[in-house]
XYZ file of C-alpha atoms in Angstrom:
498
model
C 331.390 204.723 120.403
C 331.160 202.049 123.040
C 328.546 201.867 125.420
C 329.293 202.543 128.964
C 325.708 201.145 130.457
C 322.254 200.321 129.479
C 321.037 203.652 127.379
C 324.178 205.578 128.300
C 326.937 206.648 126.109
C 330.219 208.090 126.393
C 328.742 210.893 124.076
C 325.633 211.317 126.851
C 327.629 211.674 129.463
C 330.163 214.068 128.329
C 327.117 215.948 127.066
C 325.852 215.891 130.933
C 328.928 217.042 131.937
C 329.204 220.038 129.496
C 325.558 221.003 130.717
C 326.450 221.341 134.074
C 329.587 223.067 133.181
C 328.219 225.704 131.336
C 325.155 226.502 133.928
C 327.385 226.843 136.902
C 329.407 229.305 134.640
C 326.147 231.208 134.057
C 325.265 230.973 137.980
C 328.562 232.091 138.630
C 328.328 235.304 136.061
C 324.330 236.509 136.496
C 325.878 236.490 141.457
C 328.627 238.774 140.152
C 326.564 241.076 137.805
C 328.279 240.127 134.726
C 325.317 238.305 133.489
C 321.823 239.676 133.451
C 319.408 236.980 135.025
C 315.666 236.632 133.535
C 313.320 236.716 136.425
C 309.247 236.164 136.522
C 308.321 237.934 140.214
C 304.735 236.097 139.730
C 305.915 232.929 138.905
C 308.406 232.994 142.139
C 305.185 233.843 144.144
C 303.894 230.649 142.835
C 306.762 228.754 144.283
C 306.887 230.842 147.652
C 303.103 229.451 147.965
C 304.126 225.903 146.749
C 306.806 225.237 149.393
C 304.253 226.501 152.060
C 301.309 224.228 151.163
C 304.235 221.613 150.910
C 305.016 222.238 154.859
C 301.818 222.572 155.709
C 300.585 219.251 154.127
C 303.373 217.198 155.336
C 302.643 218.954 158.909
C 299.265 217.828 158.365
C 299.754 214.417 157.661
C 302.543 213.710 160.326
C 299.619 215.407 162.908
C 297.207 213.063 161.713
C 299.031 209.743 161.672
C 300.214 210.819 165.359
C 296.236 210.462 166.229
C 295.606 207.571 164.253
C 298.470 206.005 166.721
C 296.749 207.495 169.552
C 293.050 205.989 168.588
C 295.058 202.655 168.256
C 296.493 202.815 172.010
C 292.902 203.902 173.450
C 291.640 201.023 171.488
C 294.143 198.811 173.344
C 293.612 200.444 176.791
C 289.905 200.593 176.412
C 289.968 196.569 175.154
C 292.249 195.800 178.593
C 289.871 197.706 180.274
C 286.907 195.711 179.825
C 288.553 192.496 179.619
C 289.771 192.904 183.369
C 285.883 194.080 184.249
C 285.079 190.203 182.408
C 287.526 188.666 184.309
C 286.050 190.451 187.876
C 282.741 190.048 187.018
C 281.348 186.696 188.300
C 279.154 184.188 186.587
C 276.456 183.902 188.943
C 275.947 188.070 189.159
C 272.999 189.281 187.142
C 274.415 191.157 183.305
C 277.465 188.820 183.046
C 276.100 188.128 179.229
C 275.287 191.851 179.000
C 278.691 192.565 179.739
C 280.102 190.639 177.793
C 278.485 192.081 174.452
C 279.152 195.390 175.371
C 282.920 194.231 175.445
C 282.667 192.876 172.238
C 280.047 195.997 170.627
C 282.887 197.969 172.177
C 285.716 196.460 170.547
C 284.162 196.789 166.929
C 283.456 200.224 167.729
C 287.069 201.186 167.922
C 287.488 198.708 164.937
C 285.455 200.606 162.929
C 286.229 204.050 164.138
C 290.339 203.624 163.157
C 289.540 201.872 159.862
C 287.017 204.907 158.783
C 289.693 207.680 159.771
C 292.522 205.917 157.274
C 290.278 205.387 154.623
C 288.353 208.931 154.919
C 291.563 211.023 156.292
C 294.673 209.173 156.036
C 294.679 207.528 152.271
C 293.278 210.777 150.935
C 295.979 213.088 152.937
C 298.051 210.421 150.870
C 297.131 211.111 147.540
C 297.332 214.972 147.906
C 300.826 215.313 148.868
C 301.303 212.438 146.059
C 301.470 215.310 143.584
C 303.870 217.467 145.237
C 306.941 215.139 144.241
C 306.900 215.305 140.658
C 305.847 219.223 140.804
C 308.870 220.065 142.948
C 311.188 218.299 139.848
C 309.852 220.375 137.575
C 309.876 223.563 139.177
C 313.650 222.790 139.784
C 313.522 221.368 136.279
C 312.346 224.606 135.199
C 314.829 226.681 136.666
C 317.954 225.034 135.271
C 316.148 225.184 131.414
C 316.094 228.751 132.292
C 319.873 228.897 133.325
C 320.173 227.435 129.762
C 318.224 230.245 127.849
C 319.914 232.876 129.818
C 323.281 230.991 128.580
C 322.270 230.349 125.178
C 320.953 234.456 125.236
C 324.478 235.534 126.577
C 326.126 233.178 124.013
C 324.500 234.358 120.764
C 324.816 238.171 122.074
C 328.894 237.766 122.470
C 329.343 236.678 118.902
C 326.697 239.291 117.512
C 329.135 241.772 119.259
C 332.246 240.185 118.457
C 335.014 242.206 116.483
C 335.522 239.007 114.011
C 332.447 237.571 113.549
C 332.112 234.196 112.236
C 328.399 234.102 110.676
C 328.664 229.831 111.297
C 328.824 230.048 115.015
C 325.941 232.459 114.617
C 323.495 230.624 113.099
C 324.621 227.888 115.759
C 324.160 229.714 118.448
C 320.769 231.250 117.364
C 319.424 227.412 116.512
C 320.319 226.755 120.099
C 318.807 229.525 121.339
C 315.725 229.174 120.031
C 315.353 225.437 120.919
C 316.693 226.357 124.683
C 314.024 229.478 125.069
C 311.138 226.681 123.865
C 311.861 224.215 125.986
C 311.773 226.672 128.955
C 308.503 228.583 127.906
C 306.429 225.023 127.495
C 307.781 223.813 130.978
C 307.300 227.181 132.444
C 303.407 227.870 130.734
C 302.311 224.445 132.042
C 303.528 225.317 135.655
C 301.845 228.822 135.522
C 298.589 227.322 135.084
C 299.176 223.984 137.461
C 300.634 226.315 140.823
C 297.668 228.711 141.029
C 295.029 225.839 140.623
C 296.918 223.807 143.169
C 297.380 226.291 145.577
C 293.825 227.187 145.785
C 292.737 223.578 145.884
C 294.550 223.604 149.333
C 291.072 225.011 151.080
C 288.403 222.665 150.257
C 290.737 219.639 150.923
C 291.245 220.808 154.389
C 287.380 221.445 154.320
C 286.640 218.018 153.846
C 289.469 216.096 155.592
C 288.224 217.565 158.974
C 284.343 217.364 158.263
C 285.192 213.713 157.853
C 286.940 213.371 160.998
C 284.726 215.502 163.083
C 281.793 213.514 161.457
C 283.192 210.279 162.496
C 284.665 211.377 166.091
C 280.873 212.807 166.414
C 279.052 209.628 165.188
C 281.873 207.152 167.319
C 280.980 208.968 170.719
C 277.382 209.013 170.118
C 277.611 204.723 169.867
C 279.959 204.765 172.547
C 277.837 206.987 175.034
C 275.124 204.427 174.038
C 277.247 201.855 175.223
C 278.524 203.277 178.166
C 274.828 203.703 179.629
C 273.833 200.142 179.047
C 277.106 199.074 181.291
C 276.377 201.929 183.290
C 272.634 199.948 183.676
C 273.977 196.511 184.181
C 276.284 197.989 186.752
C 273.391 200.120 188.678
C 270.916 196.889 188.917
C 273.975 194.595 190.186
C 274.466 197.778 192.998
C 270.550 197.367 193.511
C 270.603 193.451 193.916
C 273.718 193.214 196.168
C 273.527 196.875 198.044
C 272.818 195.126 201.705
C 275.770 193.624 201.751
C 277.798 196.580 201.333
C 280.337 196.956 204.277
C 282.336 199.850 205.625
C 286.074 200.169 204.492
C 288.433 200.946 207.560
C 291.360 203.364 207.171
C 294.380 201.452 207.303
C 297.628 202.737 208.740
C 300.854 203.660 206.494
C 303.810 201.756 206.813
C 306.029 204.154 205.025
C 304.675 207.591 206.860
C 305.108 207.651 210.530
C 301.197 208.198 212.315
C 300.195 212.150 212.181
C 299.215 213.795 215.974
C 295.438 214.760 215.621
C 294.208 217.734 217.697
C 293.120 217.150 220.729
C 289.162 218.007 220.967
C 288.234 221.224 223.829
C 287.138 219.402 226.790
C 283.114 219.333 227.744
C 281.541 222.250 229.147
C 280.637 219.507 232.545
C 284.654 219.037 232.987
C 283.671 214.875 231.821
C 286.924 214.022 230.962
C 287.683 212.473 227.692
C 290.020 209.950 226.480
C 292.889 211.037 224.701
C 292.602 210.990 221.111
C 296.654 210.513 220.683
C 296.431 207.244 222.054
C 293.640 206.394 219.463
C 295.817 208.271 216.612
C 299.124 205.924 217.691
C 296.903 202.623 217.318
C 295.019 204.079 214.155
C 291.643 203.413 215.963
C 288.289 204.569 214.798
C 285.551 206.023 216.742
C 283.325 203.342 218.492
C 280.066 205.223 216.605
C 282.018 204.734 213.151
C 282.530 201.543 213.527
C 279.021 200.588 214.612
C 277.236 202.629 211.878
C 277.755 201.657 208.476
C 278.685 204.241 206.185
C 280.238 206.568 208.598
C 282.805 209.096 207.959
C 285.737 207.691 207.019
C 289.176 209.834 207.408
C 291.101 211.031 204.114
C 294.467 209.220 204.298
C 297.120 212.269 203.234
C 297.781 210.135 200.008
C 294.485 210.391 198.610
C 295.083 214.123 198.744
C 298.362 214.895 197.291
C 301.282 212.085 196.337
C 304.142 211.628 198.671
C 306.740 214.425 199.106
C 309.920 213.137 196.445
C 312.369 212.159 197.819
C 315.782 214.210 198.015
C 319.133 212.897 196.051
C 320.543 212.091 199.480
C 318.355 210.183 202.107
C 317.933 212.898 205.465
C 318.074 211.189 208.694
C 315.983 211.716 211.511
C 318.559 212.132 214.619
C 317.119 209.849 217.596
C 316.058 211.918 220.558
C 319.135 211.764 222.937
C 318.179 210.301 226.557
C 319.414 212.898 229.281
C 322.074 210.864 231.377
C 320.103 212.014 234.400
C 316.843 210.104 233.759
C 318.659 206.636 232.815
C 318.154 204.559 235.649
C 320.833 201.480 236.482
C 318.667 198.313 237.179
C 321.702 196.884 238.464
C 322.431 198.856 241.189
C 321.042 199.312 244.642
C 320.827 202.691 245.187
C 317.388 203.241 243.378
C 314.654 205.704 243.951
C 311.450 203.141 244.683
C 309.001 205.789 243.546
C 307.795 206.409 239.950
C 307.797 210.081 239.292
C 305.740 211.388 236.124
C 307.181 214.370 234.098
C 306.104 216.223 231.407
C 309.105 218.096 229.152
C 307.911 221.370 230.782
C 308.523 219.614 234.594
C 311.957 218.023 235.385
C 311.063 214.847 237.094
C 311.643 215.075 241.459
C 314.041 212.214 242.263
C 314.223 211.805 246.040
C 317.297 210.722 247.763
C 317.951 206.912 247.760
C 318.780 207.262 251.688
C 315.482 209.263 252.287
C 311.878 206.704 252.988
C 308.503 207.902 252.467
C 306.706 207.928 255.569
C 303.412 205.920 254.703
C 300.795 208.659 255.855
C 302.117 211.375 254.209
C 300.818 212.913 251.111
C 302.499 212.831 247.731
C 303.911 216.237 247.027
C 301.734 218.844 245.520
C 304.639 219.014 242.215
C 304.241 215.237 242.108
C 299.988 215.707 242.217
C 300.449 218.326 239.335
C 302.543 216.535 236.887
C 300.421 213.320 237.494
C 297.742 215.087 236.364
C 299.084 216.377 233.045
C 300.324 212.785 232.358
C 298.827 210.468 229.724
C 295.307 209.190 230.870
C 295.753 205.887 232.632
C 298.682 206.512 234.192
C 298.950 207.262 237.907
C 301.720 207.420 240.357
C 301.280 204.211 243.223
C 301.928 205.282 247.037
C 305.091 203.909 248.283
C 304.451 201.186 250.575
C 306.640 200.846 253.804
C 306.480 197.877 255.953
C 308.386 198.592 259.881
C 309.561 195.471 259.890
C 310.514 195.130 256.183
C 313.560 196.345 253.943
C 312.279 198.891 251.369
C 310.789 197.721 247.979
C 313.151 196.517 245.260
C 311.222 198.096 242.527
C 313.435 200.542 240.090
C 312.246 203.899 239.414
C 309.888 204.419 236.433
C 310.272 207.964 234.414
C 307.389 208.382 232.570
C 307.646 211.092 229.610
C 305.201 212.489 227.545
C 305.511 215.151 224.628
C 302.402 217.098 223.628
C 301.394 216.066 220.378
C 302.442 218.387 217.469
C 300.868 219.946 214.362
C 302.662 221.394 211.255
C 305.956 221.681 213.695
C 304.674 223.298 216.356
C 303.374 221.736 219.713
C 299.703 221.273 220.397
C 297.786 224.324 222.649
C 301.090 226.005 222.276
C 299.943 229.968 220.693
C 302.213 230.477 217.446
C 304.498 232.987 217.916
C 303.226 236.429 216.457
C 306.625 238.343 215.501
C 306.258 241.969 213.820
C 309.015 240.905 211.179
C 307.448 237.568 210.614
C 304.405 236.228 208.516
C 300.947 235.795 210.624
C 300.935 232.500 212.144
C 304.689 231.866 211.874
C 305.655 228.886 213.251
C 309.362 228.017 212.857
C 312.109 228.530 210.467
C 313.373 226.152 207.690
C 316.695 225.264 205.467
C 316.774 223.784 202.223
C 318.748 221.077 201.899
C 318.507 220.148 198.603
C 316.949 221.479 195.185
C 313.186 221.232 194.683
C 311.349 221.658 190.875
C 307.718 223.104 191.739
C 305.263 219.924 189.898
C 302.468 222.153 190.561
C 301.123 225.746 190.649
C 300.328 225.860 194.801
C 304.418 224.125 195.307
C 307.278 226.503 196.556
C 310.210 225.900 194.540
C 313.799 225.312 196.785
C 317.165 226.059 196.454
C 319.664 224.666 198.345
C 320.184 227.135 201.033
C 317.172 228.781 200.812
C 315.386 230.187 204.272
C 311.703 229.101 204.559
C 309.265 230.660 206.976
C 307.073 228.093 208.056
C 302.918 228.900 208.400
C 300.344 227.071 208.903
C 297.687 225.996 206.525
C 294.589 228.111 206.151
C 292.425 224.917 206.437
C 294.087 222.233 208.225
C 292.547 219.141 206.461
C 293.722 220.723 203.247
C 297.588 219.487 205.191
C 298.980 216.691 203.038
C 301.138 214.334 205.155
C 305.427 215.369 204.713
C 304.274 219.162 202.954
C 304.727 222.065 205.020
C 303.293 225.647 203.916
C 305.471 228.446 204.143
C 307.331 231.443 202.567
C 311.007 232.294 201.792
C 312.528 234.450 204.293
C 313.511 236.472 201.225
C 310.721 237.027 199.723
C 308.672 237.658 203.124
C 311.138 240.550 203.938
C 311.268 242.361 200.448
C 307.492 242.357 199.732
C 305.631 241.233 202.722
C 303.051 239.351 201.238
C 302.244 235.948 201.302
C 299.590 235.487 198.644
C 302.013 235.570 195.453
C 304.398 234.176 198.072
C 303.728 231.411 199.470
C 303.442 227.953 198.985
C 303.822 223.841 199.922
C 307.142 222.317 199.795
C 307.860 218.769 201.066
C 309.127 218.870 204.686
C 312.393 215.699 203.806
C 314.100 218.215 201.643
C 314.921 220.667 204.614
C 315.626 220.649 208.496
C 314.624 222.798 210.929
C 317.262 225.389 211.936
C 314.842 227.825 214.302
């Protein structure tokens, strides 16, 4: 018969085919009870315990190339790490050679460290599951040698208990069955014995796979520590040499975060009056004795504390503060008020009538004397001059407005409203105006919609800049409790509605 490839026949083939034929026959027969299937409960025990050191292994091994990758990308980090202190350390400072071989002892470290773990952890992981393969093929071998016993079994029975019985076909099928139940026994003995004995090798390879990596993680930190005291050393005597001409670092404003009102400090017991700290706050001044002494307390800028509030899908504009019509003063026309009249937003300003002059030894009004006095410092309101023989002055009236300076939404020395139905301390009232994921244990997730009860913070230095602390309305009114309750949410993803 020709040859159809290189060592395959026509005959092999068809012989193939005929195999496969006949098993899925018996498959089909032993699933719909019309074949009796021979079963070894210990042997399938065996397997059960196979494919779960197979799982685990492979589990094993993905896990521990994973942090081989990771070793590699701390070696990379750690090697950028002390290049850049190199590049900023400066020849003429004392260590620069010391530095420079504990870059390099460094770099050999983690050299050695990642080369150890393949060859200790890795390549040996390797070679265990490398027997796995060729057991798996012959369990599966296994089974389909017993598929042909059972066949060969069910074939020799039928023509035992066949009416007509042809004594030829017989002896046949008893040859076959007898060659089919040896193959099967010699295939299945040998796994018998390999299963148990590689099942219960399982615990002393995971013994030693993670004494060696503990052993090397242990002896890599103990170098490293070494290494990270003599830098530490270096570092300490450069402090030592250079330490006079250490200088204080100044807070510098944000440009992003508009400048936070500080609260204003209880005046002296003497009545000295004070300067007002939200001037200094507006020009982001320090304190004359901070600046003189070196090494004084510096404020915490709000971003050291706690990153930014995110920023909502939609940008939320602030709406400028609208200018009453009354207090806009034409420069163009002549019927001016020549005074300037200070007002606070709890005093409307006193305009006198453009017709009406100040008699020159009159005193100012007593309302004018006490809203000069709650004005900004600095600013006081001039006595009109008159002249008899003179037209009145041609200087336009001045409005000066202040606004109390404000913290956590509510207006300095103002008492927060105390409300039976409301929180302690409650301030105002919130919307959300946009989703908000919690990052962080102490956040207040938001729904858009939501109600928030504002409160303020327990400790107000603890007050990032653009978070607010408060409590869903809902929650507040079904449970009345705020510890469980509440928490920080970032002030752009609402507006105030109360």
């Amino acid at each position: 018969m020709a040859e159809m490839g290189k060592g395959v026949t026509a005959g092999k083939i068809a012989s193939n085919m005929q195999k496969k034929l006949t098993r899925a026959q018996e498959k089909v027969l032993q699933k719909l009870g019309k074949a009796d299937e021979t079963k070894d409960e210990q042997f399938e025990q065996c397997v059960q315990n196979f494919n779960k050191q197979l799982t685990e292994g492979s589990k094993l091994q993905k896990d521990l190339r994973t942090y081989l990758a990771s070793v590699k990308a701390m070696h990379e980090a750690s090697k950028k790490l002390t290049e850049c202190l190199q590049e900023v350390y400066e020849p003429e400072w004392p260590g620069r050679d010391d530095t420079n071989k504990i870059a390099e002892n460094n770099d050999l470290l983690w050299v050695d460290f990642h080369q150890k773990l393949v060859d200790q952890a890795l390549l040996t992981m390797d070679t265990y599951l490398g027997q796995f393969p060729d057991i798996k093929s012959r369990i599966a071998k296994r089974g389909r040698k017993l598929v042909d016993y059972d066949s060969a079994r069910h074939h020799f029975e039928s023509l035992q208990t066949a009416k007509k019985k042809d004594d030829t076909k017989i002896a046949k099928a008893e040859e076959e069955l007898v060659k089919a139940q040896k193959v099967f026994e010699e295939m299945n003995l040998d796994l018998q014995e390999e299963l148990p004995s590689l099942w219960n090798s399982r615990v002393g390879f995971y013994v030693n796979t993670f004494q060696s990596i503990a052993g090397l993680e242990e002896n890599f930190h103990k170098e490293m520590s070494k290494l990270n005291q003599n830098l530490n050393d270096v570092l300490m005597n450069l402090d030592k040499q250079y330490s006079s001409n250490a200088f204080p670092i100044k807070a510098q404003p944000s440009d992003s975060a508009p400048a936070k009102a500080n609260k204003s400090p209880s005046p002296p017991p003497d009545g000295t009056p004070i300067t007002s700290p939200e001037i200094k706050t507006v020009n982001h001044e320090l304190e004359p004795s901070s600046l003189e002494t070196p090494g004084a307390g510096i404020p915490k800028s709000p971003s050291q504390l706690r990153k930014g509030p995110p920023v909502p899908p939609p940008p939320k504009h602030t709406p400028s503060k609208e200018i009453k019509h009354e207090n806009i003063i034409s420069l163009f026309d002549d019927n001016f008020v020549p005074e300037i009249s200070v007002t606070t937003p709890s005093q409307p300003a006193e305009t006198a009538p453009a017709s009406a002059e100040p008699a020159g030894n009159e005193a100012p009004p007593a309302s004018a004397e006490a809203s000069g006095t709650e004005a900004a410092a600095g600013a006081e309101a001039p006595k009109p001059e008159t002249d008899s023989g003179s037209a009145p002055s041609s200087l336009p009236a001045v409005v000066v407005e202040t606004f109390p300076a404000t913290v956590n939404g509510t207006e300095e020395g103002s008492a927060p409203s105390e409300r039976a139905d409301m929180p302690p301390g409650f301030l105002f009232k919130v919307q959300a105006m946009h989703d908000y994921v919690a990052t962080d244990s102490d956040e207040l997730p938001l729904k858009a919609g939501d109600v928030v009860l504002v409160i303020p913070f327990d400790n107000p230095d603890e007050q990032d800049e653009g978070w607010l602390m408060g409590v869903k309305e809902a929650d507040w009114l079904q449970h009345k409790e705020l510890d469980q309750s509440r928490g920080v949410f970032p002030e752009n993803f609402t507006e105030r509605v109360q």
